[in-house]
Coordinates of C-alpha atoms in Angstrom, one line a residue:
X1 CA 94.4 49.1 94.9
X2 CA 92.9 52.3 93.5
X3 CA 92.9 52.6 89.8
X4 CA 94.0 56.0 88.4
X5 CA 92.9 56.7 84.9
X6 CA 95.8 57.6 82.6
X7 CA 94.0 60.8 81.5
X8 CA 93.9 62.1 85.1
X9 CA 97.6 61.5 85.5
X10 CA 98.4 63.2 82.3
X11 CA 96.3 66.2 83.1
X12 CA 98.1 66.7 86.5
X13 CA 101.6 66.4 85.1
X14 CA 101.8 69.8 83.4
X15 CA 100.4 71.5 86.5
X16 CA 102.8 69.7 88.7
X17 CA 105.8 70.6 86.5
X18 CA 104.7 74.3 86.4
X19 CA 104.2 74.4 90.2
X20 CA 107.7 72.9 90.7
X21 CA 109.3 75.4 88.3
X22 CA 107.6 78.3 90.0
X23 CA 108.8 77.1 93.4
X24 CA 112.3 76.7 92.0
X25 CA 112.2 80.2 90.5
X26 CA 110.9 81.7 93.8
X27 CA 113.6 80.0 95.7
X28 CA 116.2 81.5 93.4
X29 CA 114.6 84.9 93.8
X30 CA 114.9 84.5 97.6
X31 CA 118.5 83.3 97.6
X32 CA 119.7 85.8 95.0
X33 CA 118.3 88.7 97.1
X34 CA 117.4 90.6 93.9
X35 CA 114.1 91.6 95.6
X36 CA 116.0 92.8 98.7
X37 CA 118.4 94.9 96.6
X38 CA 115.5 96.4 94.7
X39 CA 113.7 97.3 98.0
X40 CA 116.9 98.8 99.4
X41 CA 117.2 101.1 96.4
X42 CA 113.5 102.1 96.9
X43 CA 114.1 102.9 100.5
X44 CA 117.3 104.9 99.8
X45 CA 115.6 107.0 97.1
X46 CA 112.4 107.5 99.2
X47 CA 114.5 108.5 102.2
X48 CA 116.5 111.0 100.2
X49 CA 113.4 112.5 98.8
X50 CA 111.8 112.7 102.3
X51 CA 114.8 114.6 103.6
X52 CA 114.5 116.9 100.6
X53 CA 110.9 117.5 101.4
X54 CA 111.8 118.5 105.0
X55 CA 114.4 120.9 103.7
X56 CA 111.9 122.4 101.2
X57 CA 109.4 123.0 104.0
X58 CA 112.0 124.7 106.2
X59 CA 113.2 126.9 103.3
X60 CA 109.6 127.8 102.4
X61 CA 108.9 129.0 106.0
X62 CA 112.2 131.0 106.0
X63 CA 111.3 132.7 102.7
X64 CA 107.9 133.5 104.0
X65 CA 109.3 135.2 107.1
X66 CA 111.9 137.2 105.1
X67 CA 109.4 138.4 102.6
X68 CA 106.9 139.3 105.3
X69 CA 109.5 141.2 107.2
X70 CA 110.4 143.3 104.2
X71 CA 106.7 144.0 103.2
X72 CA 105.8 144.9 106.8
X73 CA 108.8 147.2 107.4
X74 CA 109.1 148.8 104.0
X75 CA 105.6 148.6 102.6
X76 CA 103.5 148.9 105.8
X77 CA 101.5 145.8 104.9
X78 CA 99.4 143.9 107.3
X79 CA 99.7 140.1 107.0
X80 CA 96.1 139.8 106.0
X81 CA 96.5 142.3 103.2
X82 CA 99.8 140.8 102.1
X83 CA 98.2 137.4 101.5
X84 CA 95.3 138.7 99.6
X85 CA 92.6 138.5 102.2
X86 CA 92.1 142.2 102.8
X87 CA 89.9 144.7 101.1
X88 CA 91.9 144.4 97.8
X89 CA 92.5 140.7 96.9
X90 CA 94.6 141.7 93.9
X91 CA 97.2 143.4 96.2
X92 CA 98.7 140.2 97.5
X93 CA 102.5 140.1 97.1
X94 CA 102.9 137.4 99.7
X95 CA 100.1 135.0 98.7
X96 CA 102.1 132.6 96.5
X97 CA 104.9 132.3 99.1
X98 CA 102.3 131.8 101.9
X99 CA 100.5 129.0 99.9
X100 CA 103.8 127.3 99.0
X101 CA 104.8 127.2 102.6
X102 CA 101.6 125.6 103.7
X103 CA 101.8 123.1 100.9
X104 CA 105.4 122.2 101.7
X105 CA 104.6 121.6 105.4
X106 CA 101.5 119.6 104.4
X107 CA 103.7 117.4 102.3
X108 CA 105.2 116.1 105.6
X109 CA 101.9 114.6 106.7
X110 CA 101.8 110.8 106.8
X111 CA 99.4 110.0 103.9
X112 CA 100.4 112.9 101.7
X113 CA 104.1 112.2 102.2
X114 CA 103.5 108.5 101.4
X115 CA 101.6 109.4 98.2
X116 CA 104.4 111.7 97.1
X117 CA 107.1 109.1 97.8
X118 CA 105.1 106.4 95.8
X119 CA 104.7 108.8 92.9
X120 CA 108.4 109.5 92.8
X121 CA 109.3 105.8 92.9
X122 CA 106.7 104.9 90.3
X123 CA 107.5 107.5 87.7
X124 CA 111.3 107.7 88.2
X125 CA 112.7 104.5 89.7
X126 CA 110.2 101.7 89.1
X127 CA 110.6 101.4 85.3
X128 CA 114.4 101.0 85.4
X129 CA 114.3 98.9 88.6
X130 CA 111.7 96.4 87.4
X131 CA 113.0 96.2 83.8
X132 CA 116.4 95.3 85.2
X133 CA 114.8 92.8 87.6
X134 CA 112.9 91.1 84.8
X135 CA 115.9 91.0 82.4
X136 CA 118.3 89.5 85.0
X137 CA 115.8 87.0 86.3
X138 CA 114.8 85.7 82.9
X139 CA 118.5 85.1 82.0
X140 CA 119.7 83.5 85.2
X141 CA 119.5 79.9 83.8
X142 CA 121.5 80.9 80.7
X143 CA 124.0 82.6 83.0
X144 CA 124.4 79.7 85.4
X145 CA 124.4 77.1 82.6
X146 CA 121.2 75.4 83.9
X147 CA 119.0 76.3 81.0
X148 CA 119.7 73.0 79.1
X149 CA 118.9 70.8 82.1
X150 CA 115.7 72.7 83.0
X151 CA 114.5 72.9 79.4
X152 CA 114.9 69.1 78.9
X153 CA 113.2 68.3 82.2
X154 CA 110.4 70.8 82.2
X155 CA 110.1 72.2 78.7
X156 CA 110.4 75.7 77.4
X157 CA 106.6 76.4 77.8
X158 CA 106.7 75.5 81.5
X159 CA 109.8 77.6 82.1
X160 CA 108.3 80.6 80.3
X161 CA 105.0 80.4 82.3
X162 CA 107.0 80.0 85.5
X163 CA 109.0 83.2 84.8
X164 CA 105.9 85.2 84.2
X165 CA 104.2 83.9 87.4
X166 CA 107.3 84.5 89.4
X167 CA 107.8 88.1 88.1
X168 CA 104.2 89.0 88.9
X169 CA 104.5 87.6 92.4
X170 CA 107.7 89.5 93.0
X171 CA 106.3 92.7 91.6
X172 CA 103.3 92.4 93.9
X173 CA 105.5 91.6 96.9
X174 CA 107.8 94.6 96.2
X175 CA 104.8 96.9 95.7
X176 CA 103.5 95.9 99.2
X177 CA 107.0 96.3 100.7
X178 CA 107.5 99.7 99.0
X179 CA 104.2 100.9 100.4
X180 CA 105.2 99.8 103.9
X181 CA 108.6 101.4 103.6
X182 CA 107.1 104.7 102.4
X183 CA 104.6 104.7 105.2
X184 CA 107.4 104.1 107.7
X185 CA 109.5 106.9 106.3
X186 CA 106.6 109.4 106.1
X187 CA 105.6 108.5 109.7
X188 CA 109.1 109.0 110.9
X189 CA 109.4 112.3 109.0
X190 CA 106.1 113.6 110.3
X191 CA 107.1 112.7 113.9
X192 CA 110.5 114.4 113.5
X193 CA 109.0 117.5 112.0
X194 CA 106.2 117.8 114.6
X195 CA 106.7 121.0 116.6
X196 CA 109.8 122.1 114.7
X197 CA 108.0 123.6 111.7
X198 CA 104.9 124.9 113.5
X199 CA 104.5 128.6 112.6
X200 CA 101.6 130.9 113.3
X201 CA 102.0 132.5 109.8
X202 CA 101.6 129.3 108.0
X203 CA 98.1 127.8 107.2
X204 CA 98.7 124.1 106.6
X205 CA 96.0 122.1 104.7
X206 CA 94.8 118.8 106.3
X207 CA 96.2 115.4 105.4
X208 CA 94.9 113.5 102.5
X209 CA 92.4 110.7 103.0
X210 CA 93.7 107.1 103.1
X211 CA 91.9 106.4 99.8
X212 CA 94.4 108.7 98.0
X213 CA 96.9 105.9 98.5
X214 CA 95.1 103.6 96.1
X215 CA 95.9 105.3 92.7
X216 CA 99.7 105.5 93.2
X217 CA 99.8 102.0 94.6
X218 CA 97.9 100.5 91.7
X219 CA 100.0 102.5 89.2
X220 CA 103.2 101.3 91.0
X221 CA 101.9 97.7 90.5
X222 CA 100.9 98.3 86.9
X223 CA 104.2 100.0 86.1
X224 CA 106.3 97.3 87.8
X225 CA 104.4 94.4 86.0
X226 CA 104.7 96.0 82.6
X227 CA 108.4 96.8 82.7
X228 CA 109.3 93.6 84.5
X229 CA 107.6 91.6 81.7
X230 CA 109.2 93.9 79.1
X231 CA 112.6 93.2 80.7
X232 CA 111.9 89.5 80.7
X233 CA 110.9 89.5 77.0
X234 CA 113.9 91.5 75.8
X235 CA 116.3 89.7 78.1
X236 CA 115.1 86.3 76.9
X237 CA 115.6 87.3 73.3
X238 CA 119.1 88.9 73.9
X239 CA 120.0 86.2 76.5
X240 CA 122.4 88.7 78.1
X241 CA 121.0 91.4 80.4
X242 CA 124.0 93.6 79.9
X243 CA 123.0 93.8 76.2
X244 CA 119.6 95.4 76.9
X245 CA 119.7 97.1 80.4
X246 CA 122.2 99.9 79.5
X247 CA 120.3 100.6 76.3
X248 CA 117.0 100.7 78.0
X249 CA 118.2 103.0 80.8
X250 CA 119.8 105.4 78.3
X251 CA 116.6 105.5 76.1
X252 CA 114.3 105.9 79.1
X253 CA 116.1 108.9 80.5
X254 CA 117.4 110.5 77.3
X255 CA 114.9 109.8 74.6
X256 CA 111.9 112.1 74.7
X257 CA 108.4 110.6 74.7
X258 CA 107.7 109.5 71.2
X259 CA 104.0 110.2 70.7
X260 CA 100.9 109.2 72.6
X261 CA 101.5 105.4 72.2
X262 CA 104.9 105.6 73.9
X263 CA 104.6 103.3 77.0
X264 CA 105.6 106.2 79.3
X265 CA 102.8 108.3 77.9
X266 CA 100.3 105.4 78.1
X267 CA 101.1 104.9 81.8
X268 CA 100.8 108.6 82.5
X269 CA 97.5 108.8 80.6
X270 CA 96.1 106.1 82.8
X271 CA 97.4 107.7 86.0
X272 CA 97.0 111.4 85.5
X273 CA 93.2 111.7 85.8
X274 CA 93.2 109.8 89.1
X275 CA 96.3 111.4 90.9
X276 CA 97.0 114.7 92.5
X277 CA 100.7 115.8 92.6
X278 CA 100.9 117.8 95.8
X279 CA 104.6 117.4 96.6
X280 CA 107.7 118.8 95.0
X281 CA 107.5 116.2 92.3
X282 CA 105.2 116.9 89.3
X283 CA 105.7 115.0 86.0
X284 CA 104.9 116.5 82.7
X285 CA 101.2 116.1 81.7
X286 CA 100.8 113.3 79.1
X287 CA 99.3 113.6 75.6
X288 CA 95.6 113.0 76.1
X289 CA 94.4 109.5 75.4
X290 CA 91.3 107.6 76.6
X291 CA 92.0 105.3 79.5
X292 CA 90.5 102.2 77.8
X293 CA 92.7 102.9 74.7
X294 CA 95.8 103.3 76.9
X295 CA 95.1 100.1 78.8
X296 CA 94.5 98.1 75.6
X297 CA 97.7 99.5 74.1
X298 CA 99.8 98.5 77.1
X299 CA 98.2 95.0 77.1
X300 CA 98.9 94.6 73.4
X301 CA 102.5 95.8 73.8
X302 CA 103.1 93.4 76.6
X303 CA 101.6 90.5 74.7
X304 CA 103.6 91.3 71.6
X305 CA 106.9 91.3 73.5
X306 CA 106.1 88.1 75.3
X307 CA 104.9 86.4 72.1
X308 CA 108.1 87.3 70.4
X309 CA 110.2 86.1 73.3
X310 CA 108.2 82.8 73.5
X311 CA 108.5 82.2 69.8
X312 CA 112.2 82.8 70.0
X313 CA 112.6 80.5 73.0
X314 CA 110.6 77.6 71.6
X315 CA 112.5 77.6 68.4
X316 CA 115.7 76.8 70.2
X317 CA 116.8 73.2 70.5
X318 CA 116.4 71.7 74.0
X319 CA 119.9 70.4 73.8
X320 CA 121.8 73.5 72.6

């Protein structure tokens, strides 16, 4: 019979408990369909914005034709002169409309359209979506009256680590799923618009390189992780998601950015130097802040919230 040292058994026990807790939490994520609901919201918002982008391109071409007709018939302009490519570049009443039409049509390209959709989801939807996800997930044991049982069996530390690992896993999976959904929507839109918006008056820039997908994708992952852990921390302290989610949503959309160390400004300070907003969506430029400082501030804020939640959790009795 093989002899197993007691120290080896003891060292494996915490790892085994943590792995079991993570599997339990991931199974709950799957059966609760929270991730599926979050993805469905992302798809609906992205599809609505894609339809809006098509309408914007169609309106831009119509405006170009109307203004060109007026300038040609009443002003005697040639098209080259009207767009500022004649002898006098300053005499270009149609240049802005012409460039806007080209940009609007270019936004229907696959890569550029995907980048625009990811930017909208990241800056408008992801904070609320992932904060809600984190707050609801962190309080599910309290809601279903299983917290006492799991805390006695596994311990608060194991449950806390499991929640963090599960949230990061779900954020990563949802980021990949959102990218696939945006690519599918942009490809469908590009195919639907092909041949319908072709116009000899419009000069359409080429599509963006695939590498331009990396910054919005990384920012989506960073934003999701930060707000999911923030939701987990505040939800754990409050123990009821309905106590924090409405407050967060109202503050996020109503409260203006409170200085350069506001998390919204920190995320924008990290993203803005590496992203180009070519679609109809363009957020307000952030207050300048070095990228390293913004990253450290986000890490410190996340660590502070999680430390407070962990301290609050471990002070509770295992039996109450």
